[in-house]
Short mmCIF file of C-alpha atoms and ligand atoms in Angstrom, two decimals:
data_model
loop_
_atom_site.label_atom_id
_atom_site.label_comp_id
_atom_site.label_asym_id
_atom_site.label_seq_id
_atom_site.Cartn_x
_atom_site.Cartn_y
_atom_site.Cartn_z
CA MET A 130 139.85 72.82 85.60
CA PRO A 131 137.48 75.71 85.04
CA LYS A 132 137.28 76.89 81.46
CA LEU A 133 137.16 80.66 81.61
CA LYS A 134 135.75 82.95 78.98
CA THR A 135 135.54 86.73 78.87
CA ILE A 136 132.13 88.12 78.09
CA TYR A 137 130.50 91.54 78.28
CA ILE A 138 127.33 92.18 80.25
CA CYS A 139 125.00 95.19 80.04
CA SER A 140 124.77 96.62 83.55
CA LYS A 141 121.30 97.98 82.78
CA CYS A 142 119.47 94.97 81.34
CA GLY A 143 121.84 92.05 81.84
CA ALA A 144 122.19 91.27 78.12
CA GLN A 145 125.38 89.39 77.20
CA ALA A 146 127.69 89.87 74.25
CA SER A 147 131.01 88.38 73.24
CA ARG A 148 132.40 91.79 72.26
CA TRP A 149 132.17 95.18 73.93
CA GLU A 150 129.37 97.32 72.55
CA GLY A 151 129.04 101.08 72.93
CA LYS A 152 125.27 100.87 72.83
CA CYS A 153 123.34 97.90 74.14
CA SER A 154 121.46 96.27 71.28
CA ASN A 155 118.83 95.03 73.74
CA CYS A 156 117.93 98.05 75.92
CA GLN A 157 119.65 100.79 73.86
CA ALA A 158 121.58 102.06 76.89
CA TRP A 159 124.89 103.78 76.10
CA ASN A 160 128.20 102.75 77.61
CA SER A 161 126.61 100.12 79.84
CA TYR A 162 128.74 97.09 78.94
CA VAL A 163 131.19 95.81 81.55
CA GLU A 164 133.70 93.02 81.20
CA ASP A 165 133.10 89.80 83.03
CA VAL A 166 134.57 86.33 83.21
CA ILE A 167 132.47 83.18 83.31
CA ASP A 168 133.31 79.55 83.82
CA VAL A 169 131.92 77.80 80.75
CA LYS A 170 132.17 74.33 82.28
CA ALA A 171 130.32 75.34 85.43
CA GLU A 172 127.56 76.93 83.36
CA LYS A 173 127.11 73.71 81.39
CA SER A 174 127.24 71.38 84.35
CA LYS A 175 124.33 73.19 85.97
CA THR A 176 121.81 71.22 83.93
CA THR A 177 121.23 68.00 85.83
CA GLY A 178 118.73 65.18 85.63
CA LYS A 179 114.96 65.38 85.35
CA PRO A 180 113.34 66.83 88.49
CA GLN A 181 110.52 64.96 90.20
CA ALA A 182 107.29 66.78 90.94
CA THR A 183 106.38 65.47 94.36
CA HIS A 184 104.51 68.09 96.34
CA LYS A 185 100.83 68.63 95.90
CA LEU A 186 101.04 72.34 96.49
CA ALA A 187 97.41 72.86 97.39
CA TYR A 188 97.65 70.38 100.25
CA GLN A 189 100.82 71.73 101.72
CA ASN A 190 100.28 73.56 104.94
CA PHE A 191 103.37 75.50 105.77
CA ASP A 192 103.79 77.24 109.07
CA GLU A 193 104.95 80.77 108.55
CA LYS A 194 107.94 81.14 110.81
CA ARG A 195 108.78 84.71 111.61
CA ILE A 196 111.06 86.11 114.22
CA LYS A 197 110.25 89.54 115.56
CA VAL A 198 113.26 91.84 115.67
CA GLY A 199 111.74 93.97 118.39
CA ILE A 200 112.22 97.23 116.49
CA LEU A 201 108.67 98.04 115.47
CA GLU A 202 109.42 100.13 112.40
CA PHE A 203 111.88 97.50 111.15
CA ASP A 204 109.46 94.63 111.72
CA ARG A 205 106.71 96.45 109.86
CA VAL A 206 108.88 96.92 106.77
CA LEU A 207 109.95 93.27 106.88
CA GLY A 208 106.29 92.29 106.84
CA GLY A 209 106.00 91.28 110.50
CA GLY A 210 109.49 90.04 111.33
CA VAL A 211 112.38 88.12 109.84
CA MET A 212 111.21 85.25 107.72
CA GLN A 213 113.00 81.94 108.05
CA ASN A 214 114.71 80.91 104.78
CA ALA A 215 114.62 84.47 103.51
CA ILE A 216 117.49 86.25 101.87
CA ASN A 217 117.13 89.99 102.40
CA LEU A 218 119.05 92.80 100.82
CA VAL A 219 119.49 96.19 102.51
CA VAL A 220 120.79 98.83 100.10
CA GLY A 221 121.53 102.52 100.26
CA ASP A 222 124.07 105.29 99.70
CA PRO A 223 127.41 105.13 101.48
CA GLY A 224 127.11 106.50 104.99
CA VAL A 225 123.33 106.41 105.13
CA GLY A 226 123.43 103.96 108.04
CA LYS A 227 123.06 100.46 106.56
CA SER A 228 125.68 98.85 108.79
CA THR A 229 124.32 100.67 111.82
CA LEU A 230 120.73 99.60 111.23
CA VAL A 231 121.55 95.98 110.48
CA LEU A 232 123.91 95.71 113.44
CA GLN A 233 121.24 97.20 115.67
CA ALA A 234 118.70 94.65 114.44
CA ALA A 235 121.27 91.86 114.81
CA SER A 236 121.98 92.96 118.35
CA LYS A 237 118.28 92.87 119.25
CA LEU A 238 117.91 89.45 117.64
CA SER A 239 120.98 88.12 119.44
CA GLN A 240 118.88 88.00 122.60
CA LYS A 241 117.08 85.06 121.00
CA LEU A 242 119.36 83.84 118.22
CA LYS A 243 122.97 83.07 117.49
CA ILE A 244 124.15 85.57 114.93
CA LEU A 245 127.15 85.64 112.67
CA TYR A 246 128.05 89.11 111.45
CA VAL A 247 130.52 89.00 108.57
CA SER A 248 132.12 92.27 107.63
CA GLY A 249 134.42 92.56 104.69
CA GLU A 250 134.46 96.32 104.89
CA GLU A 251 135.34 97.04 108.47
CA SER A 252 137.76 95.65 111.03
CA VAL A 253 136.80 94.19 114.36
CA GLN A 254 137.82 97.47 116.05
CA GLN A 255 135.57 99.54 113.83
CA VAL A 256 132.58 97.28 114.28
CA SER A 257 133.08 96.96 118.03
CA ALA A 258 133.29 100.75 118.31
CA ARG A 259 129.95 100.91 116.57
CA ALA A 260 128.54 98.10 118.70
CA LYS A 261 129.60 100.03 121.78
CA ARG A 262 127.76 103.14 120.61
CA LEU A 263 124.69 101.01 119.96
CA LYS A 264 125.09 99.25 123.31
CA ALA A 265 124.86 96.01 121.34
CA LYS A 266 124.64 92.76 123.29
CA SER A 267 127.58 90.61 122.32
CA GLU A 268 127.06 87.17 123.89
CA ASN A 269 125.40 85.64 120.86
CA LEU A 270 126.66 88.11 118.32
CA LEU A 271 129.72 86.65 116.64
CA PHE A 272 131.88 88.60 114.27
CA ILE A 273 134.43 87.88 111.56
CA ASN A 274 136.26 90.23 109.27
CA GLU A 275 136.52 88.29 106.03
CA VAL A 276 136.16 88.80 102.29
CA GLY A 277 136.82 85.27 101.04
CA LEU A 278 133.57 83.49 100.27
CA GLU A 279 134.98 80.02 100.90
CA ASN A 280 136.18 81.04 104.37
CA ILE A 281 132.82 82.58 105.15
CA LEU A 282 131.01 79.41 104.09
CA ALA A 283 133.35 77.32 106.22
CA THR A 284 132.68 79.56 109.23
CA VAL A 285 128.95 79.21 108.69
CA GLU A 286 129.35 75.40 108.66
CA ASP A 287 131.40 75.61 111.79
CA ILE A 288 129.36 78.03 113.87
CA GLU A 289 125.90 77.11 112.57
CA PRO A 290 124.37 80.52 113.23
CA ASP A 291 120.60 81.15 113.34
CA LEU A 292 121.04 84.30 111.25
CA LEU A 293 123.78 85.56 108.98
CA VAL A 294 124.68 89.15 108.14
CA LEU A 295 126.96 89.89 105.20
CA ASP A 296 128.38 93.41 105.03
CA SER A 297 128.63 93.80 102.11
CA LEU A 298 127.78 91.67 99.10
CA GLN A 299 130.04 93.69 96.79
CA VAL A 300 133.28 93.16 98.70
CA VAL A 301 133.11 89.38 99.07
CA THR A 302 134.97 87.36 96.46
CA SER A 303 135.11 83.72 95.58
CA ALA A 304 138.36 82.06 94.53
CA GLU A 305 136.37 80.08 91.99
CA ILE A 306 135.51 83.15 89.97
CA ASN A 307 138.27 84.83 88.12
CA SER A 308 137.19 88.45 88.26
CA LEU A 309 137.48 91.39 90.62
CA SER A 310 135.34 91.91 93.70
CA GLY A 311 132.17 93.80 92.94
CA SER A 312 132.09 92.52 89.36
CA MET A 313 128.86 91.13 87.99
CA SER A 314 129.89 87.50 88.17
CA GLN A 315 131.36 87.78 91.67
CA VAL A 316 128.27 89.48 93.07
CA ARG A 317 125.98 86.97 91.39
CA PHE A 318 128.01 84.02 92.59
CA VAL A 319 128.19 85.27 96.19
CA ALA A 320 124.46 86.01 96.18
CA GLU A 321 123.71 82.51 94.88
CA LYS A 322 125.76 80.99 97.71
CA MET A 323 123.93 83.16 100.23
CA MET A 324 120.68 81.94 98.77
CA GLU A 325 121.78 78.35 99.25
CA ILE A 326 122.48 79.10 102.92
CA ALA A 327 119.04 80.64 103.31
CA LYS A 328 117.08 78.01 101.39
CA GLN A 329 118.94 74.82 102.22
CA LYS A 330 119.97 75.50 105.80
CA GLY A 331 116.97 77.66 106.68
CA ILE A 332 119.21 80.45 107.96
CA PRO A 333 117.85 83.91 107.24
CA VAL A 334 120.46 86.11 105.60
CA PHE A 335 120.78 89.88 105.57
CA CYS A 336 123.08 91.15 102.86
CA ILE A 337 124.08 94.77 102.70
CA GLY A 338 124.37 96.07 99.15
CA HIS A 339 125.82 99.11 97.46
CA VAL A 340 124.09 101.44 95.06
CA ASN A 341 125.56 102.78 91.84
CA LYS A 342 125.76 106.44 90.80
CA GLY A 343 122.14 106.53 89.74
CA GLY A 344 121.04 105.30 93.17
CA GLU A 345 120.14 101.84 91.89
CA LEU A 346 121.21 98.52 93.29
CA ALA A 347 124.77 97.82 92.09
CA GLY A 348 125.41 94.47 90.43
CA PRO A 349 123.60 92.31 87.96
CA MET A 350 119.93 92.94 87.34
CA ALA A 351 119.29 89.34 88.30
CA LEU A 352 120.26 90.17 91.89
CA ALA A 353 116.93 91.76 92.70
CA HIS A 354 115.18 88.67 91.30
CA LEU A 355 117.36 86.29 93.21
CA VAL A 356 116.70 87.64 96.69
CA ASP A 357 113.39 87.50 98.57
CA ALA A 358 113.29 91.09 99.70
CA VAL A 359 115.00 94.36 98.86
CA PHE A 360 114.96 97.25 101.30
CA TYR A 361 116.26 100.71 100.54
CA LEU A 362 117.56 102.87 103.33
CA GLU A 363 117.04 106.41 102.15
CA GLY A 364 117.65 109.88 103.46
CA GLU A 365 119.68 112.95 102.68
CA LYS A 366 123.15 112.91 104.18
CA TYR A 367 122.53 115.87 106.45
CA GLN A 368 118.95 115.09 107.41
CA GLN A 369 118.42 113.20 110.60
CA PHE A 370 115.44 111.21 109.30
CA LYS A 371 116.09 108.02 107.37
CA MET A 372 113.51 105.77 105.81
CA LEU A 373 113.65 102.08 105.27
CA ARG A 374 111.47 101.20 102.29
CA SER A 375 110.58 97.77 100.96
CA VAL A 376 110.77 97.76 97.17
CA LYS A 377 110.44 94.02 96.88
CA ASN A 378 109.14 91.63 99.51
CA ARG A 379 108.02 88.09 98.81
CA PHE A 380 106.72 87.86 102.37
CA GLY A 381 105.13 91.26 102.86
CA SER A 382 103.78 94.28 101.11
CA ILE A 383 105.95 96.63 99.11
CA ASP A 384 106.36 100.36 99.60
CA GLU A 385 106.00 99.93 103.33
CA VAL A 386 108.22 102.39 105.14
CA GLY A 387 109.81 102.62 108.56
CA VAL A 388 111.04 105.98 109.78
CA PHE A 389 114.18 106.31 111.88
CA GLU A 390 116.22 109.11 113.30
CA MET A 391 120.01 108.87 113.56
CA THR A 392 121.29 109.79 117.01
CA GLY A 393 124.62 109.48 118.79
CA ASN A 394 123.58 106.00 119.86
CA GLY A 395 122.35 104.63 116.57
CA PHE A 396 118.87 104.75 115.13
CA VAL A 397 115.76 105.43 117.15
CA GLU A 398 112.32 104.76 115.77
CA VAL A 399 110.16 107.72 114.92
CA LYS A 400 106.80 106.70 116.36
CA ASN A 401 104.88 109.71 115.07
CA PRO A 402 106.53 110.72 111.77
CA SER A 403 104.00 113.43 110.90
CA ALA A 404 104.62 115.27 114.15
CA ALA A 405 108.38 114.88 113.69
CA PHE A 406 108.30 116.19 110.11
CA LEU A 407 106.26 119.23 111.12
CA GLU A 408 108.31 120.03 114.18
CA GLY A 409 109.73 123.53 114.02
CA ARG A 410 107.26 124.68 111.37
CA GLN A 411 107.05 128.46 111.24
CA LYS A 412 103.64 129.95 111.85
CA ASP A 413 102.00 132.22 109.25
CA SER A 414 104.74 131.95 106.66
CA LEU A 415 104.12 132.72 103.02
CA GLY A 416 104.25 129.89 100.50
CA SER A 417 103.81 127.11 103.05
CA ILE A 418 101.19 124.35 103.20
CA VAL A 419 100.93 120.90 104.72
CA VAL A 420 99.94 117.91 102.59
CA PRO A 421 99.10 114.37 103.66
CA THR A 422 101.07 111.97 101.48
CA MET A 423 100.88 108.18 101.37
CA GLU A 424 103.83 105.86 101.88
CA GLY A 425 102.74 102.26 101.57
CA SER A 426 99.77 101.87 103.86
CA ARG A 427 100.58 104.90 105.98
CA SER A 428 99.88 108.58 105.63
CA PHE A 429 102.44 111.21 106.61
CA LEU A 430 102.02 114.94 106.84
CA VAL A 431 104.76 116.95 105.20
CA GLU A 432 105.24 120.65 104.66
CA ILE A 433 105.71 122.03 101.16
CA GLN A 434 107.29 125.44 100.75
CA ALA A 435 107.35 127.60 97.64
CA LEU A 436 109.10 130.84 96.86
CA THR A 437 108.43 133.03 93.84
CA THR A 438 110.63 136.00 93.00
CA HIS A 439 110.96 138.27 90.00
CA THR A 440 113.30 136.87 87.32
CA ASN A 441 116.33 139.05 86.82
CA PHE A 442 117.85 137.51 83.73
CA GLY A 443 115.10 136.90 81.23
CA TYR A 444 114.80 133.14 81.53
CA PRO A 445 112.85 132.13 84.65
CA LYS A 446 114.44 129.56 86.93
CA ARG A 447 112.50 126.64 88.41
CA THR A 448 113.97 124.50 91.15
CA ALA A 449 112.34 121.52 92.81
CA SER A 450 113.64 119.64 95.80
CA GLY A 451 111.65 116.64 96.97
CA VAL A 452 109.16 116.84 94.10
CA ASP A 453 109.63 116.11 90.41
CA LEU A 454 110.78 119.12 88.38
CA ASN A 455 108.61 118.13 85.41
CA ARG A 456 105.62 118.02 87.70
CA LEU A 457 106.49 121.47 89.03
CA ASN A 458 106.74 122.86 85.48
CA LEU A 459 103.34 121.41 84.75
CA MET A 460 101.81 123.02 87.85
CA ILE A 461 103.30 126.38 86.83
CA ALA A 462 101.84 126.04 83.33
CA VAL A 463 98.42 125.17 84.73
CA LEU A 464 98.50 128.09 87.18
CA ASN A 465 99.54 130.44 84.34
CA LYS A 466 96.75 129.35 82.06
CA TYR A 467 93.84 128.53 84.35
CA ALA A 468 94.41 130.67 87.44
CA LYS A 469 95.71 133.68 85.48
CA MET A 470 98.79 133.77 87.66
CA LYS A 471 101.61 135.54 85.89
CA LEU A 472 104.53 133.22 86.54
CA ASP A 473 106.34 133.75 83.21
CA SER A 474 108.67 136.30 84.74
CA GLN A 475 108.98 134.60 88.12
CA ASP A 476 111.63 132.26 89.45
CA VAL A 477 109.86 129.44 91.31
CA PHE A 478 111.47 127.30 94.00
CA VAL A 479 109.65 124.42 95.66
CA ASN A 480 110.99 122.44 98.57
CA VAL A 481 109.66 119.57 100.66
CA ILE A 482 110.84 120.03 104.23
CA GLY A 483 112.83 117.30 105.95
CA GLY A 484 114.44 115.81 102.84
CA PHE A 485 111.26 113.90 102.04
CA LYS A 486 110.74 112.84 98.42
CA ILE A 487 107.19 112.76 97.12
CA ASN A 488 106.32 110.98 93.91
CA GLU A 489 102.56 110.88 94.00
CA PRO A 490 100.24 113.33 92.23
CA ALA A 491 98.05 113.81 95.33
CA VAL A 492 100.36 116.66 96.38
CA ASP A 493 99.77 118.64 93.15
CA LEU A 494 97.16 120.84 94.78
CA GLY A 495 99.49 121.53 97.69
CA ILE A 496 102.27 122.59 95.30
CA CYS A 497 99.89 124.92 93.42
CA LEU A 498 98.61 126.51 96.60
CA ALA A 499 102.09 127.00 98.04
CA ILE A 500 103.14 128.79 94.84
CA ALA A 501 99.93 130.85 94.83
CA SER A 502 100.48 131.82 98.47
CA SER A 503 103.98 133.09 97.77
CA LYS A 504 103.04 134.87 94.55
CA GLN A 505 99.87 136.52 95.92
CA LYS A 506 101.44 137.22 99.31
CA LYS A 507 98.60 135.49 101.15
CA VAL A 508 99.34 133.23 104.07
CA ILE A 509 97.50 129.91 104.04
CA PRO A 510 96.08 129.35 107.56
CA ASN A 511 98.36 127.08 109.59
CA ASP A 512 95.58 124.59 110.28
CA THR A 513 94.85 123.87 106.59
CA VAL A 514 95.85 120.87 104.50
CA ALA A 515 95.30 120.29 100.76
CA ILE A 516 94.79 117.05 98.87
CA GLY A 517 94.23 116.61 95.14
CA GLU A 518 95.73 115.80 91.78
CA VAL A 519 95.80 118.59 89.20
CA GLY A 520 94.88 117.70 85.60
CA LEU A 521 96.09 119.36 82.41
CA SER A 522 92.92 121.42 82.07
CA GLY A 523 93.27 122.76 85.57
CA GLU A 524 90.72 120.40 87.08
CA ILE A 525 91.29 118.97 90.56
CA ARG A 526 90.96 115.19 90.58
CA SER A 527 90.23 112.88 93.44
CA VAL A 528 92.94 110.69 94.90
CA ASN A 529 93.10 107.35 96.68
CA PHE A 530 93.11 106.86 100.46
CA LEU A 531 91.36 110.20 101.00
CA GLU A 532 89.85 109.15 104.33
CA LYS A 533 93.18 107.89 105.65
CA ARG A 534 94.98 111.09 104.69
CA ILE A 535 92.35 113.28 106.34
CA LYS A 536 92.37 111.14 109.51
CA GLU A 537 96.12 111.72 109.82
CA ALA A 538 95.62 115.49 109.50
CA GLU A 539 92.79 115.38 112.04
CA LYS A 540 95.00 113.49 114.47
CA LEU A 541 97.56 116.28 114.33
CA GLY A 542 94.94 118.94 115.02
CA PHE A 543 94.37 120.34 111.52
CA GLN A 544 90.97 122.01 111.15
CA LYS A 545 90.40 122.51 107.44
CA VAL A 546 90.96 120.44 104.32
CA ILE A 547 90.87 121.66 100.72
CA LEU A 548 89.90 118.72 98.52
CA PRO A 549 88.51 117.82 95.09
CA LYS A 550 84.83 118.44 94.42
CA THR A 551 84.62 115.05 92.73
CA SER A 552 85.53 113.22 95.93
CA LYS A 553 82.91 111.46 97.99
CA PRO A 554 82.24 113.69 101.04
CA PRO A 555 84.24 112.08 103.83
CA LYS A 556 82.68 111.47 107.24
CA ILE A 557 84.83 113.82 109.24
CA GLU A 558 84.54 116.68 111.65
CA MET A 559 87.09 118.87 109.90
CA LYS A 560 85.92 121.81 107.83
CA THR A 561 85.93 120.91 104.13
CA VAL A 562 86.44 123.20 101.15
CA PHE A 563 85.59 121.43 97.89
CA VAL A 564 87.23 122.83 94.77
CA ARG A 565 86.67 121.96 91.10
CA ASN A 566 89.72 123.57 89.53
CA VAL A 567 92.90 125.47 90.31
CA ALA A 568 91.17 128.84 89.92
CA GLU A 569 88.69 127.92 92.67
CA ALA A 570 91.45 126.50 94.82
CA VAL A 571 93.54 129.65 94.55
CA ALA A 572 90.47 131.79 95.22
CA SER A 573 89.79 129.76 98.39
CA ILE A 574 93.05 130.91 99.93
CA VAL A 575 93.35 134.37 98.41
CA ASN A 576 89.89 135.73 99.15
P1 TYD B 65 127.16 103.44 108.66
O1 TYD B 65 126.15 102.57 109.31
O2 TYD B 65 128.57 103.02 108.67
O3 TYD B 65 126.69 103.71 107.15
P2 TYD B 65 126.76 102.70 105.87
O4 TYD B 65 126.98 101.32 106.36
O5 TYD B 65 125.43 102.88 105.20
O6 TYD B 65 127.86 103.19 105.01
O7 TYD B 65 127.10 104.90 109.37
C1 TYD B 65 126.43 105.97 108.90
C2 TYD B 65 126.75 107.26 109.64
O8 TYD B 65 126.08 107.31 110.87
C3 TYD B 65 128.21 107.49 109.96
O9 TYD B 65 128.59 108.70 109.33
C4 TYD B 65 128.27 107.66 111.44
C5 TYD B 65 126.86 107.90 111.87
N1 TYD B 65 126.49 107.32 113.17
C6 TYD B 65 125.82 108.11 114.09
O10 TYD B 65 125.55 109.28 113.87
N2 TYD B 65 125.45 107.54 115.30
C7 TYD B 65 125.73 106.25 115.60
O11 TYD B 65 125.38 105.79 116.71
C8 TYD B 65 126.43 105.46 114.64
C9 TYD B 65 126.75 104.02 114.93
C10 TYD B 65 126.78 106.04 113.43
MG1 MG B 66 128.66 100.07 106.08
#
């Protein structure tokens, strides 16, 4: 007989308490405690006898077994293909395309492997309608619609698939755990069972996971530690480009991204993302500049647009989409003080085209120049890119991967690069304009 006990778990840090707390005493988060039920007996019985240390790790020579999916962008993010024994988690907003992408990968893999696709969210009709759109091969692609963990495990025993897909982790429930589906203990328990399948049977598992309101992985914090790899599928709802990003990967590098485009027949890979992002760019428009940004080991060119207009109601408005608002405020302050640009009575809007989100400071200079272009009514030549971090005293600082960024711009036919004076002169054919501070940078486009 399981001995059940109600506890409260902080959804932010995983701290446990026997009573509900308004503010977590561990991480100070407000209103983060959720009720959960644990089996006290099961928790205790987990401690077993003394383990034996047998392997001499240094002498072990494991063969890395990877299976290529055959979708280049997907394989790159995985770190070269699906790793045997690995439990992978694909997370993202509802409707972003998680089920589509994983089914597409499963369909490709079913040419070589026997695949079991478990969906707790959708019926066989819904998934076959999707499979039809994707022209998925079905011979080796088996499907069950099931939410009971015990039934799923029995089917796995029965079918012995080479790869398992679970869509999604949050809807599967175990009869052994006395709490609702999606609760902390259910999710943790299901994930642990999936891990057993991956580690003990050597079957790679792809779990689809939900995100919470803040865009973070829903479920216990321990979930991200439990699995081998976590991939986020990102993209604005109405933008056709979606990016698969590795945020954790025990068998590959993190921050690697794959770019996809959603079509009527599922995802297609975007082989040249920079060209795709810049497609349809208007020529000679005010407040526009292209910046090479880094995503993992790759550089992408994206367009930044700025618009400055006179403030009508006293307090100037600043809006940022795709870049951090605090960063934008900082750039405005620097331009005000060091480039003598009167932005106090200007509304400033900055937008990264294509729904791209940029978090790195290397685009600071681009943001400043886009604002300057709009404010001073000077078009930045279409063939110009800017790279550089802007410091608090208006200085332009060098950034990493300069050569790689410039190479990407060169490949797309850009002729001129504005870059920090402190950078080592790159060996390139493009025209270079070295700038020391924002005043010089603004002068380089205005004069
Ligand atoms: P889905 O994969 O169900 O998203 P998730 O599992 O992340 O909730 O589908 C995402 C959206 O993609 C859905 O609105 C329908 C659309 N879609 C296409 O545009 N083309 C296609 O070929 C498919 C299968 C879906
Ligand atoms: Mg889905």
